[in-house]
């Protein structure tokens, strides 16, 4: 998910930068490029995922374009913010891979 989102952000941001954009599109595209470069190796994934989700919401409200792609990328960013980087990432190497396990279920006896 990280690699797909990072590559999509890079492709989208670079195509926007080559089309002679205005200042706000240039700033958003620069941020998306940096976020894509951080997501591909998995560096600061929860923070970058949350920032991607917020930036995509901002982009839906301010800049036109294909809204469904923006919604999809924002949703994947939000999911990465909640799920974390995964086993094969720089974050896992630096901080260790954390796995969330739910507590065992208590079975009630019928009385």
PDB file of N, CA and C in Angstrom:
ATOM      1  N   UNK A   1       0.814  -1.184   0.000  1.00  0.00           N
ATOM      2  CA  UNK A   1       0.000   0.000   0.000  1.00  0.00           C
ATOM      3  C   UNK A   1       0.870   1.265   0.000  1.00  0.00           C
ATOM      4  N   UNK A   2       1.964   1.209   0.785  1.00  0.00           N
ATOM      5  CA  UNK A   2       2.866   2.354   0.841  1.00  0.00           C
ATOM      6  C   UNK A   2       3.458   2.673  -0.525  1.00  0.00           C
ATOM      7  N   UNK A   3       3.934   1.660  -1.200  1.00  0.00           N
ATOM      8  CA  UNK A   3       4.601   1.857  -2.491  1.00  0.00           C
ATOM      9  C   UNK A   3       3.608   2.358  -3.535  1.00  0.00           C
ATOM     10  N   UNK A   4       2.411   1.800  -3.541  1.00  0.00           N
ATOM     11  CA  UNK A   4       1.397   2.227  -4.512  1.00  0.00           C
ATOM     12  C   UNK A   4       0.998   3.677  -4.260  1.00  0.00           C
ATOM     13  N   UNK A   5       0.768   4.030  -3.001  1.00  0.00           N
ATOM     14  CA  UNK A   5       0.397   5.413  -2.694  1.00  0.00           C
ATOM     15  C   UNK A   5       1.549   6.366  -3.006  1.00  0.00           C
ATOM     16  N   UNK A   6       2.767   6.001  -2.629  1.00  0.00           N
ATOM     17  CA  UNK A   6       3.914   6.864  -2.903  1.00  0.00           C
ATOM     18  C   UNK A   6       4.129   7.078  -4.391  1.00  0.00           C
ATOM     19  N   UNK A   7       4.032   6.011  -5.175  1.00  0.00           N
ATOM     20  CA  UNK A   7       4.206   6.138  -6.626  1.00  0.00           C
ATOM     21  C   UNK A   7       3.082   6.957  -7.243  1.00  0.00           C
ATOM     22  N   UNK A   8       1.861   6.767  -6.767  1.00  0.00           N
ATOM     23  CA  UNK A   8       0.728   7.547  -7.283  1.00  0.00           C
ATOM     24  C   UNK A   8       0.888   9.028  -6.967  1.00  0.00           C
ATOM     25  N   UNK A   9       1.345   9.328  -5.756  1.00  0.00           N
ATOM     26  CA  UNK A   9       1.570  10.729  -5.392  1.00  0.00           C
ATOM     27  C   UNK A   9       2.658  11.353  -6.249  1.00  0.00           C
ATOM     28  N   UNK A  10       3.739  10.603  -6.483  1.00  0.00           N
ATOM     29  CA  UNK A  10       4.824  11.132  -7.324  1.00  0.00           C
ATOM     30  C   UNK A  10       4.359  11.382  -8.759  1.00  0.00           C
ATOM     31  N   UNK A  11       3.639  10.439  -9.331  1.00  0.00           N
ATOM     32  CA  UNK A  11       3.153  10.601 -10.704  1.00  0.00           C
ATOM     33  C   UNK A  11       2.185  11.770 -10.822  1.00  0.00           C
ATOM     34  N   UNK A  12       1.277  11.853  -9.868  1.00  0.00           N
ATOM     35  CA  UNK A  12       0.277  12.914  -9.907  1.00  0.00           C
ATOM     36  C   UNK A  12       0.911  14.285  -9.694  1.00  0.00           C
ATOM     37  N   UNK A  13       1.824  14.380  -8.736  1.00  0.00           N
ATOM     38  CA  UNK A  13       2.459  15.667  -8.446  1.00  0.00           C
ATOM     39  C   UNK A  13       3.345  16.119  -9.602  1.00  0.00           C
ATOM     40  N   UNK A  14       4.094  15.197 -10.170  1.00  0.00           N
ATOM     41  CA  UNK A  14       4.979  15.580 -11.276  1.00  0.00           C
ATOM     42  C   UNK A  14       4.205  15.958 -12.525  1.00  0.00           C
ATOM     43  N   UNK A  15       3.093  15.273 -12.795  1.00  0.00           N
ATOM     44  CA  UNK A  15       2.286  15.663 -13.957  1.00  0.00           C
ATOM     45  C   UNK A  15       1.652  17.031 -13.741  1.00  0.00           C
ATOM     46  N   UNK A  16       1.312  17.354 -12.496  1.00  0.00           N
ATOM     47  CA  UNK A  16       0.759  18.680 -12.214  1.00  0.00           C
ATOM     48  C   UNK A  16       1.831  19.755 -12.334  1.00  0.00           C
ATOM     49  N   UNK A  17       3.050  19.451 -11.948  1.00  0.00           N
ATOM     50  CA  UNK A  17       4.125  20.446 -12.024  1.00  0.00           C
ATOM     51  C   UNK A  17       4.545  20.750 -13.455  1.00  0.00           C
ATOM     52  N   UNK A  18       4.392  19.804 -14.365  1.00  0.00           N
ATOM     53  CA  UNK A  18       4.803  20.016 -15.755  1.00  0.00           C
ATOM     54  C   UNK A  18       3.754  20.758 -16.574  1.00  0.00           C
ATOM     55  N   UNK A  19       2.585  21.023 -15.986  1.00  0.00           N
ATOM     56  CA  UNK A  19       1.518  21.669 -16.758  1.00  0.00           C
ATOM     57  C   UNK A  19       1.398  23.165 -16.482  1.00  0.00           C
ATOM     58  N   UNK A  20       2.486  23.817 -16.032  1.00  0.00           N
ATOM     59  CA  UNK A  20       2.531  25.250 -15.766  1.00  0.00           C
ATOM     60  C   UNK A  20       1.432  25.671 -14.783  1.00  0.00           C
ATOM     61  N   UNK A  21       1.484  25.170 -13.525  1.00  0.00           N
ATOM     62  CA  UNK A  21       0.400  25.416 -12.570  1.00  0.00           C
ATOM     63  C   UNK A  21       0.523  26.766 -11.868  1.00  0.00           C
ATOM     64  N   UNK A  22      -0.534  27.100 -11.133  1.00  0.00           N
ATOM     65  CA  UNK A  22      -0.480  28.304 -10.300  1.00  0.00           C
ATOM     66  C   UNK A  22       0.292  27.998  -9.012  1.00  0.00           C
ATOM     67  N   UNK A  23       0.396  28.984  -8.122  1.00  0.00           N
ATOM     68  CA  UNK A  23       1.243  28.853  -6.931  1.00  0.00           C
ATOM     69  C   UNK A  23       0.706  27.801  -5.960  1.00  0.00           C
ATOM     70  N   UNK A  24      -0.608  27.783  -5.721  1.00  0.00           N
ATOM     71  CA  UNK A  24      -1.154  26.817  -4.756  1.00  0.00           C
ATOM     72  C   UNK A  24      -0.976  25.385  -5.241  1.00  0.00           C
ATOM     73  N   UNK A  25      -1.158  25.142  -6.522  1.00  0.00           N
ATOM     74  CA  UNK A  25      -0.947  23.800  -7.065  1.00  0.00           C
ATOM     75  C   UNK A  25       0.519  23.409  -6.981  1.00  0.00           C
ATOM     76  N   UNK A  26       1.409  24.352  -7.188  1.00  0.00           N
ATOM     77  CA  UNK A  26       2.839  24.072  -7.087  1.00  0.00           C
ATOM     78  C   UNK A  26       3.220  23.693  -5.669  1.00  0.00           C
ATOM     79  N   UNK A  27       2.701  24.408  -4.682  1.00  0.00           N
ATOM     80  CA  UNK A  27       3.016  24.103  -3.288  1.00  0.00           C
ATOM     81  C   UNK A  27       2.474  22.737  -2.889  1.00  0.00           C
ATOM     82  N   UNK A  28       1.226  22.456  -3.249  1.00  0.00           N
ATOM     83  CA  UNK A  28       0.633  21.152  -2.920  1.00  0.00           C
ATOM     84  C   UNK A  28       1.385  20.039  -3.633  1.00  0.00           C
ATOM     85  N   UNK A  29       1.756  20.245  -4.884  1.00  0.00           N
ATOM     86  CA  UNK A  29       2.499  19.220  -5.625  1.00  0.00           C
ATOM     87  C   UNK A  29       3.876  18.986  -5.026  1.00  0.00           C
ATOM     88  N   UNK A  30       4.512  20.027  -4.525  1.00  0.00           N
ATOM     89  CA  UNK A  30       5.817  19.856  -3.872  1.00  0.00           C
ATOM     90  C   UNK A  30       5.677  19.030  -2.601  1.00  0.00           C
ATOM     91  N   UNK A  31       4.649  19.313  -1.809  1.00  0.00           N
ATOM     92  CA  UNK A  31       4.408  18.509  -0.610  1.00  0.00           C
ATOM     93  C   UNK A  31       4.099  17.061  -0.968  1.00  0.00           C
ATOM     94  N   UNK A  32       3.277  16.844  -1.995  1.00  0.00           N
ATOM     95  CA  UNK A  32       2.940  15.479  -2.400  1.00  0.00           C
ATOM     96  C   UNK A  32       4.169  14.724  -2.896  1.00  0.00           C
ATOM     97  N   UNK A  33       5.088  15.426  -3.555  1.00  0.00           N
ATOM     98  CA  UNK A  33       6.325  14.786  -3.999  1.00  0.00           C
ATOM     99  C   UNK A  33       7.161  14.335  -2.809  1.00  0.00           C
ATOM    100  N   UNK A  34       7.298  15.200  -1.814  1.00  0.00           N
ATOM    101  CA  UNK A  34       8.065  14.850  -0.617  1.00  0.00           C
ATOM    102  C   UNK A  34       7.387  13.686   0.120  1.00  0.00           C
ATOM    103  N   UNK A  35       6.064  13.734   0.243  1.00  0.00           N
ATOM    104  CA  UNK A  35       5.343  12.662   0.928  1.00  0.00           C
ATOM    105  C   UNK A  35       5.488  11.337   0.179  1.00  0.00           C
ATOM    106  N   UNK A  36       5.444  11.387  -1.149  1.00  0.00           N
ATOM    107  CA  UNK A  36       5.632  10.172  -1.935  1.00  0.00           C
ATOM    108  C   UNK A  36       7.016   9.587  -1.755  1.00  0.00           C
ATOM    109  N   UNK A  37       8.020  10.463  -1.705  1.00  0.00           N
ATOM    110  CA  UNK A  37       9.394   9.996  -1.502  1.00  0.00           C
ATOM    111  C   UNK A  37       9.603   9.419  -0.100  1.00  0.00           C
ATOM    112  N   UNK A  38       8.866   9.891   0.890  1.00  0.00           N
ATOM    113  CA  UNK A  38       8.958   9.335   2.237  1.00  0.00           C
ATOM    114  C   UNK A  38       8.176   8.032   2.380  1.00  0.00           C
ATOM    115  N   UNK A  39       7.063   7.912   1.657  1.00  0.00           N
ATOM    116  CA  UNK A  39       6.236   6.715   1.801  1.00  0.00           C
ATOM    117  C   UNK A  39       6.847   5.485   1.135  1.00  0.00           C
ATOM    118  N   UNK A  40       7.506   5.663   0.020  1.00  0.00           N
ATOM    119  CA  UNK A  40       8.024   4.496  -0.702  1.00  0.00           C
ATOM    120  C   UNK A  40       8.976   3.665   0.156  1.00  0.00           C
ATOM    121  N   UNK A  41       9.968   4.254   0.840  1.00  0.00           N
ATOM    122  CA  UNK A  41      10.798   3.417   1.718  1.00  0.00           C
ATOM    123  C   UNK A  41      10.172   3.170   3.089  1.00  0.00           C
ATOM    124  N   UNK A  42       9.107   3.898   3.423  1.00  0.00           N
ATOM    125  CA  UNK A  42       8.445   3.683   4.701  1.00  0.00           C
ATOM    126  C   UNK A  42       9.056   4.472   5.835  1.00  0.00           C
ATOM    127  N   UNK A  43       9.294   5.737   5.613  1.00  0.00           N
ATOM    128  CA  UNK A  43       9.885   6.593   6.631  1.00  0.00           C
ATOM    129  C   UNK A  43       8.812   7.530   7.170  1.00  0.00           C
ATOM    130  N   UNK A  44       8.589   7.498   8.483  1.00  0.00           N
ATOM    131  CA  UNK A  44       7.563   8.295   9.167  1.00  0.00           C
ATOM    132  C   UNK A  44       6.172   8.042   8.588  1.00  0.00           C
ATOM    133  N   UNK A  45       5.848   6.801   8.366  1.00  0.00           N
ATOM    134  CA  UNK A  45       4.623   6.427   7.663  1.00  0.00           C
ATOM    135  C   UNK A  45       3.342   6.906   8.335  1.00  0.00           C
ATOM    136  N   UNK A  46       3.137   6.733   9.652  1.00  0.00           N
ATOM    137  CA  UNK A  46       1.876   7.207  10.226  1.00  0.00           C
ATOM    138  C   UNK A  46       1.680   8.720  10.087  1.00  0.00           C
ATOM    139  N   UNK A  47       2.743   9.471  10.308  1.00  0.00           N
ATOM    140  CA  UNK A  47       2.648  10.922  10.182  1.00  0.00           C
ATOM    141  C   UNK A  47       2.408  11.338   8.731  1.00  0.00           C
ATOM    142  N   UNK A  48       3.152  10.757   7.819  1.00  0.00           N
ATOM    143  CA  UNK A  48       3.016  11.111   6.406  1.00  0.00           C
ATOM    144  C   UNK A  48       1.656  10.667   5.874  1.00  0.00           C
ATOM    145  N   UNK A  49       1.165   9.511   6.310  1.00  0.00           N
ATOM    146  CA  UNK A  49      -0.162   9.068   5.884  1.00  0.00           C
ATOM    147  C   UNK A  49      -1.248  10.029   6.323  1.00  0.00           C
ATOM    148  N   UNK A  50      -1.151  10.507   7.562  1.00  0.00           N
ATOM    149  CA  UNK A  50      -2.131  11.477   8.053  1.00  0.00           C
ATOM    150  C   UNK A  50      -2.028  12.798   7.287  1.00  0.00           C
ATOM    151  N   UNK A  51      -0.807  13.228   6.992  1.00  0.00           N
ATOM    152  CA  UNK A  51      -0.631  14.471   6.238  1.00  0.00           C
ATOM    153  C   UNK A  51      -1.141  14.333   4.805  1.00  0.00           C
ATOM    154  N   UNK A  52      -0.966  13.165   4.207  1.00  0.00           N
ATOM    155  CA  UNK A  52      -1.497  12.935   2.861  1.00  0.00           C
ATOM    156  C   UNK A  52      -3.018  13.014   2.893  1.00  0.00           C
ATOM    157  N   UNK A  53      -3.632  12.396   3.901  1.00  0.00           N
ATOM    158  CA  UNK A  53      -5.095  12.439   4.011  1.00  0.00           C
ATOM    159  C   UNK A  53      -5.576  13.882   4.167  1.00  0.00           C
ATOM    160  N   UNK A  54      -4.911  14.666   5.014  1.00  0.00           N
ATOM    161  CA  UNK A  54      -5.309  16.061   5.199  1.00  0.00           C
ATOM    162  C   UNK A  54      -5.086  16.892   3.937  1.00  0.00           C
ATOM    163  N   UNK A  55      -3.987  16.651   3.255  1.00  0.00           N
ATOM    164  CA  UNK A  55      -3.699  17.400   2.036  1.00  0.00           C
ATOM    165  C   UNK A  55      -4.687  17.047   0.925  1.00  0.00           C
ATOM    166  N   UNK A  56      -5.089  15.799   0.866  1.00  0.00           N
ATOM    167  CA  UNK A  56      -6.076  15.405  -0.145  1.00  0.00           C
ATOM    168  C   UNK A  56      -7.445  16.013   0.160  1.00  0.00           C
ATOM    169  N   UNK A  57      -7.796  16.131   1.448  1.00  0.00           N
ATOM    170  CA  UNK A  57      -9.048  16.810   1.809  1.00  0.00           C
ATOM    171  C   UNK A  57      -8.977  18.276   1.403  1.00  0.00           C
ATOM    172  N   UNK A  58      -7.837  18.903   1.657  1.00  0.00           N
ATOM    173  CA  UNK A  58      -7.631  20.291   1.245  1.00  0.00           C
ATOM    174  C   UNK A  58      -7.733  20.432  -0.267  1.00  0.00           C
ATOM    175  N   UNK A  59      -7.194  19.477  -0.966  1.00  0.00           N
ATOM    176  CA  UNK A  59      -7.218  19.520  -2.422  1.00  0.00           C
ATOM    177  C   UNK A  59      -8.634  19.343  -2.958  1.00  0.00           C
ATOM    178  N   UNK A  60      -9.446  18.527  -2.301  1.00  0.00           N
ATOM    179  CA  UNK A  60     -10.840  18.369  -2.724  1.00  0.00           C
ATOM    180  C   UNK A  60     -11.587  19.692  -2.574  1.00  0.00           C
ATOM    181  N   UNK A  61     -11.316  20.408  -1.479  1.00  0.00           N
ATOM    182  CA  UNK A  61     -12.050  21.648  -1.209  1.00  0.00           C
ATOM    183  C   UNK A  61     -11.562  22.833  -2.041  1.00  0.00           C
ATOM    184  N   UNK A  62     -10.283  22.874  -2.403  1.00  0.00           N
ATOM    185  CA  UNK A  62      -9.756  24.075  -3.059  1.00  0.00           C
ATOM    186  C   UNK A  62      -9.493  23.904  -4.551  1.00  0.00           C
ATOM    187  N   UNK A  63      -8.942  22.791  -4.939  1.00  0.00           N
ATOM    188  CA  UNK A  63      -8.525  22.603  -6.330  1.00  0.00           C
ATOM    189  C   UNK A  63      -9.455  21.605  -6.987  1.00  0.00           C
ATOM    190  N   UNK A  64      -9.780  21.854  -8.225  1.00  0.00           N
ATOM    191  CA  UNK A  64     -10.652  20.940  -8.959  1.00  0.00           C
ATOM    192  C   UNK A  64      -9.914  19.680  -9.361  1.00  0.00           C
ATOM    193  N   UNK A  65     -10.367  19.069 -10.407  1.00  0.00           N
ATOM    194  CA  UNK A  65      -9.728  17.857 -10.885  1.00  0.00           C
ATOM    195  C   UNK A  65     -10.574  16.639 -10.601  1.00  0.00           C
ATOM    196  N   UNK A  66      -9.968  15.491 -10.745  1.00  0.00           N
ATOM    197  CA  UNK A  66     -10.667  14.240 -10.534  1.00  0.00           C
ATOM    198  C   UNK A  66     -10.821  13.981  -9.038  1.00  0.00           C
ATOM    199  N   UNK A  67     -12.004  14.158  -8.524  1.00  0.00           N
ATOM    200  CA  UNK A  67     -12.242  14.020  -7.084  1.00  0.00           C
ATOM    201  C   UNK A  67     -12.161  12.577  -6.610  1.00  0.00           C
ATOM    202  N   UNK A  68     -12.493  11.627  -7.462  1.00  0.00           N
ATOM    203  CA  UNK A  68     -12.471  10.222  -7.029  1.00  0.00           C
ATOM    204  C   UNK A  68     -11.052   9.748  -6.777  1.00  0.00           C
ATOM    205  N   UNK A  69     -10.118  10.194  -7.593  1.00  0.00           N
ATOM    206  CA  UNK A  69      -8.714   9.841  -7.364  1.00  0.00           C
ATOM    207  C   UNK A  69      -8.235  10.468  -6.061  1.00  0.00           C
ATOM    208  N   UNK A  70      -8.633  11.699  -5.813  1.00  0.00           N
ATOM    209  CA  UNK A  70      -8.257  12.383  -4.585  1.00  0.00           C
ATOM    210  C   UNK A  70      -8.835  11.683  -3.363  1.00  0.00           C
ATOM    211  N   UNK A  71     -10.093  11.268  -3.452  1.00  0.00           N
ATOM    212  CA  UNK A  71     -10.723  10.533  -2.344  1.00  0.00           C
ATOM    213  C   UNK A  71     -10.011   9.207  -2.112  1.00  0.00           C
ATOM    214  N   UNK A  72      -9.663   8.508  -3.171  1.00  0.00           N
ATOM    215  CA  UNK A  72      -8.982   7.222  -3.042  1.00  0.00           C
ATOM    216  C   UNK A  72      -7.605   7.385  -2.392  1.00  0.00           C
ATOM    217  N   UNK A  73      -6.833   8.365  -2.841  1.00  0.00           N
ATOM    218  CA  UNK A  73      -5.507   8.579  -2.270  1.00  0.00           C
ATOM    219  C   UNK A  73      -5.592   9.037  -0.816  1.00  0.00           C
ATOM    220  N   UNK A  74      -6.568   9.869  -0.502  1.00  0.00           N
ATOM    221  CA  UNK A  74      -6.756  10.290   0.884  1.00  0.00           C
ATOM    222  C   UNK A  74      -7.159   9.133   1.785  1.00  0.00           C
ATOM    223  N   UNK A  75      -7.987   8.237   1.269  1.00  0.00           N
ATOM    224  CA  UNK A  75      -8.408   7.061   2.039  1.00  0.00           C
ATOM    225  C   UNK A  75      -7.237   6.127   2.299  1.00  0.00           C
ATOM    226  N   UNK A  76      -6.408   5.907   1.293  1.00  0.00           N
ATOM    227  CA  UNK A  76      -5.230   5.059   1.484  1.00  0.00           C
ATOM    228  C   UNK A  76      -4.256   5.711   2.467  1.00  0.00           C
ATOM    229  N   UNK A  77      -4.104   7.029   2.393  1.00  0.00           N
ATOM    230  CA  UNK A  77      -3.255   7.734   3.358  1.00  0.00           C
ATOM    231  C   UNK A  77      -3.767   7.583   4.774  1.00  0.00           C
ATOM    232  N   UNK A  78      -5.069   7.685   4.950  1.00  0.00           N
ATOM    233  CA  UNK A  78      -5.670   7.511   6.277  1.00  0.00           C
ATOM    234  C   UNK A  78      -5.467   6.079   6.778  1.00  0.00           C
ATOM    235  N   UNK A  79      -5.623   5.111   5.892  1.00  0.00           N
ATOM    236  CA  UNK A  79      -5.407   3.715   6.286  1.00  0.00           C
ATOM    237  C   UNK A  79      -3.959   3.470   6.681  1.00  0.00           C
ATOM    238  N   UNK A  80      -3.021   4.053   5.957  1.00  0.00           N
ATOM    239  CA  UNK A  80      -1.606   3.904   6.317  1.00  0.00           C
ATOM    240  C   UNK A  80      -1.294   4.578   7.642  1.00  0.00           C
ATOM    241  N   UNK A  81      -1.962   5.693   7.916  1.00  0.00           N
ATOM    242  CA  UNK A  81      -1.746   6.361   9.201  1.00  0.00           C
ATOM    243  C   UNK A  81      -2.195   5.469  10.350  1.00  0.00           C
ATOM    244  N   UNK A  82      -3.250   4.693  10.140  1.00  0.00           N
ATOM    245  CA  UNK A  82      -3.751   3.817  11.201  1.00  0.00           C
ATOM    246  C   UNK A  82      -3.018   2.481  11.260  1.00  0.00           C
ATOM    247  N   UNK A  83      -2.634   1.947  10.104  1.00  0.00           N
ATOM    248  CA  UNK A  83      -2.003   0.627  10.066  1.00  0.00           C
ATOM    249  C   UNK A  83      -0.502   0.663  10.334  1.00  0.00           C
ATOM    250  N   UNK A  84       0.154   1.733   9.947  1.00  0.00           N
ATOM    251  CA  UNK A  84       1.595   1.820  10.146  1.00  0.00           C
ATOM    252  C   UNK A  84       2.356   1.354   8.919  1.00  0.00           C
ATOM    253  N   UNK A  85       3.668   1.297   9.022  1.00  0.00           N
ATOM    254  CA  UNK A  85       4.507   1.081   7.848  1.00  0.00           C
ATOM    255  C   UNK A  85       4.594  -0.356   7.354  1.00  0.00           C
ATOM    256  N   UNK A  86       4.414  -1.321   8.201  1.00  0.00           N
ATOM    257  CA  UNK A  86       4.584  -2.711   7.789  1.00  0.00           C
ATOM    258  C   UNK A  86       5.969  -3.229   8.124  1.00  0.00           C
ATOM    259  N   UNK A  87       6.175  -4.491   7.844  1.00  0.00           N
ATOM    260  CA  UNK A  87       7.410  -5.166   8.236  1.00  0.00           C
ATOM    261  C   UNK A  87       8.614  -4.698   7.428  1.00  0.00           C
ATOM    262  N   UNK A  88       8.435  -4.502   6.120  1.00  0.00           N
ATOM    263  CA  UNK A  88       9.564  -4.117   5.272  1.00  0.00           C
ATOM    264  C   UNK A  88       9.558  -2.614   5.058  1.00  0.00           C
ATOM    265  N   UNK A  89      10.084  -1.887   6.035  1.00  0.00           N
ATOM    266  CA  UNK A  89      10.134  -0.435   5.938  1.00  0.00           C
ATOM    267  C   UNK A  89      11.294   0.092   6.772  1.00  0.00           C
ATOM    268  N   UNK A  90      11.634   1.334   6.527  1.00  0.00           N
ATOM    269  CA  UNK A  90      12.680   1.977   7.311  1.00  0.00           C
ATOM    270  C   UNK A  90      12.213   2.147   8.756  1.00  0.00           C
ATOM    271  N   UNK A  91      10.940   2.475   8.946  1.00  0.00           N
ATOM    272  CA  UNK A  91      10.398   2.614  10.300  1.00  0.00           C
ATOM    273  C   UNK A  91      10.520   1.324  11.104  1.00  0.00           C
ATOM    274  N   UNK A  92      10.260   0.193  10.460  1.00  0.00           N
ATOM    275  CA  UNK A  92      10.371  -1.087  11.168  1.00  0.00           C
ATOM    276  C   UNK A  92      11.820  -1.368  11.551  1.00  0.00           C
ATOM    277  N   UNK A  93      12.756  -0.979  10.721  1.00  0.00           N
ATOM    278  CA  UNK A  93      14.173  -1.186  11.029  1.00  0.00           C
ATOM    279  C   UNK A  93      14.642  -0.252  12.144  1.00  0.00           C
ATOM    280  N   UNK A  94      14.161   0.987  12.130  1.00  0.00           N
ATOM    281  CA  UNK A  94      14.598   1.964  13.127  1.00  0.00           C
ATOM    282  C   UNK A  94      13.925   1.773  14.483  1.00  0.00           C
ATOM    283  N   UNK A  95      12.615   1.554  14.468  1.00  0.00           N
ATOM    284  CA  UNK A  95      11.854   1.545  15.710  1.00  0.00           C
ATOM    285  C   UNK A  95      11.282   0.187  16.078  1.00  0.00           C
ATOM    286  N   UNK A  96      11.469  -0.812  15.238  1.00  0.00           N
ATOM    287  CA  UNK A  96      10.899  -2.128  15.496  1.00  0.00           C
ATOM    288  C   UNK A  96       9.491  -2.220  14.939  1.00  0.00           C
ATOM    289  N   UNK A  97       9.117  -3.424  14.568  1.00  0.00           N
ATOM    290  CA  UNK A  97       7.799  -3.639  13.992  1.00  0.00           C
ATOM    291  C   UNK A  97       6.822  -3.933  15.106  1.00  0.00           C
ATOM    292  N   UNK A  98       5.778  -3.161  15.201  1.00  0.00           N
ATOM    293  CA  UNK A  98       4.780  -3.336  16.249  1.00  0.00           C
ATOM    294  C   UNK A  98       3.562  -4.033  15.670  1.00  0.00           C
ATOM    295  N   UNK A  99       3.137  -5.047  16.346  1.00  0.00           N
ATOM    296  CA  UNK A  99       1.974  -5.801  15.889  1.00  0.00           C
ATOM    297  C   UNK A  99       0.881  -5.662  16.932  1.00  0.00           C
ATOM    298  N   UNK A 100      -0.292  -5.301  16.508  1.00  0.00           N
ATOM    299  CA  UNK A 100      -1.418  -5.118  17.412  1.00  0.00           C
ATOM    300  C   UNK A 100      -2.203  -6.414  17.458  1.00  0.00           C
ATOM    301  N   UNK A 101      -2.366  -6.954  18.654  1.00  0.00           N
ATOM    302  CA  UNK A 101      -3.153  -8.177  18.823  1.00  0.00           C
ATOM    303  C   UNK A 101      -4.295  -7.904  19.788  1.00  0.00           C
ATOM    304  N   UNK A 102      -5.488  -8.269  19.403  1.00  0.00           N
ATOM    305  CA  UNK A 102      -6.613  -8.058  20.306  1.00  0.00           C
ATOM    306  C   UNK A 102      -6.522  -9.014  21.495  1.00  0.00           C
ATOM    307  N   UNK A 103      -7.076  -8.603  22.634  1.00  0.00           N
ATOM    308  CA  UNK A 103      -7.038  -9.501  23.790  1.00  0.00           C
ATOM    309  C   UNK A 103      -7.908 -10.730  23.538  1.00  0.00           C
ATOM    310  N   UNK A 104      -7.611 -11.847  24.229  1.00  0.00           N
ATOM    311  CA  UNK A 104      -8.425 -13.053  24.014  1.00  0.00           C
ATOM    312  C   UNK A 104      -9.869 -12.803  24.456  1.00  0.00           C
ATOM    313  N   UNK A 105     -10.756 -13.450  23.771  1.00  0.00           N
ATOM    314  CA  UNK A 105     -12.172 -13.287  24.050  1.00  0.00           C
ATOM    315  C   UNK A 105     -12.581 -14.124  25.233  1.00  0.00           C
ATOM    316  N   UNK A 106     -13.358 -13.539  26.098  1.00  0.00           N
ATOM    317  CA  UNK A 106     -13.850 -14.270  27.270  1.00  0.00           C
ATOM    318  C   UNK A 106     -15.177 -14.931  26.893  1.00  0.00           C
ATOM    319  N   UNK A 107     -15.254 -16.204  27.165  1.00  0.00           N
ATOM    320  CA  UNK A 107     -16.479 -16.944  26.887  1.00  0.00           C
ATOM    321  C   UNK A 107     -17.285 -17.057  28.171  1.00  0.00           C
ATOM    322  N   UNK A 108     -18.507 -16.577  28.108  1.00  0.00           N
ATOM    323  CA  UNK A 108     -19.360 -16.646  29.298  1.00  0.00           C
ATOM    324  C   UNK A 108     -20.079 -17.977  29.324  1.00  0.00           C
ATOM    325  N   UNK A 109     -20.129 -18.540  30.497  1.00  0.00           N
ATOM    326  CA  UNK A 109     -20.864 -19.799  30.684  1.00  0.00           C
ATOM    327  C   UNK A 109     -22.326 -19.473  30.950  1.00  0.00           C
ATOM    328  N   UNK A 110     -23.208 -20.267  30.367  1.00  0.00           N
ATOM    329  CA  UNK A 110     -24.644 -20.077  30.625  1.00  0.00           C
ATOM    330  C   UNK A 110     -24.969 -20.562  32.012  1.00  0.00           C
ATOM    331  N   UNK A 111     -25.616 -19.704  32.800  1.00  0.00           N
ATOM    332  CA  UNK A 111     -25.983 -20.148  34.151  1.00  0.00           C
ATOM    333  C   UNK A 111     -27.458 -20.204  34.342  1.00  0.00           C
TER     334      UNK A 111
END
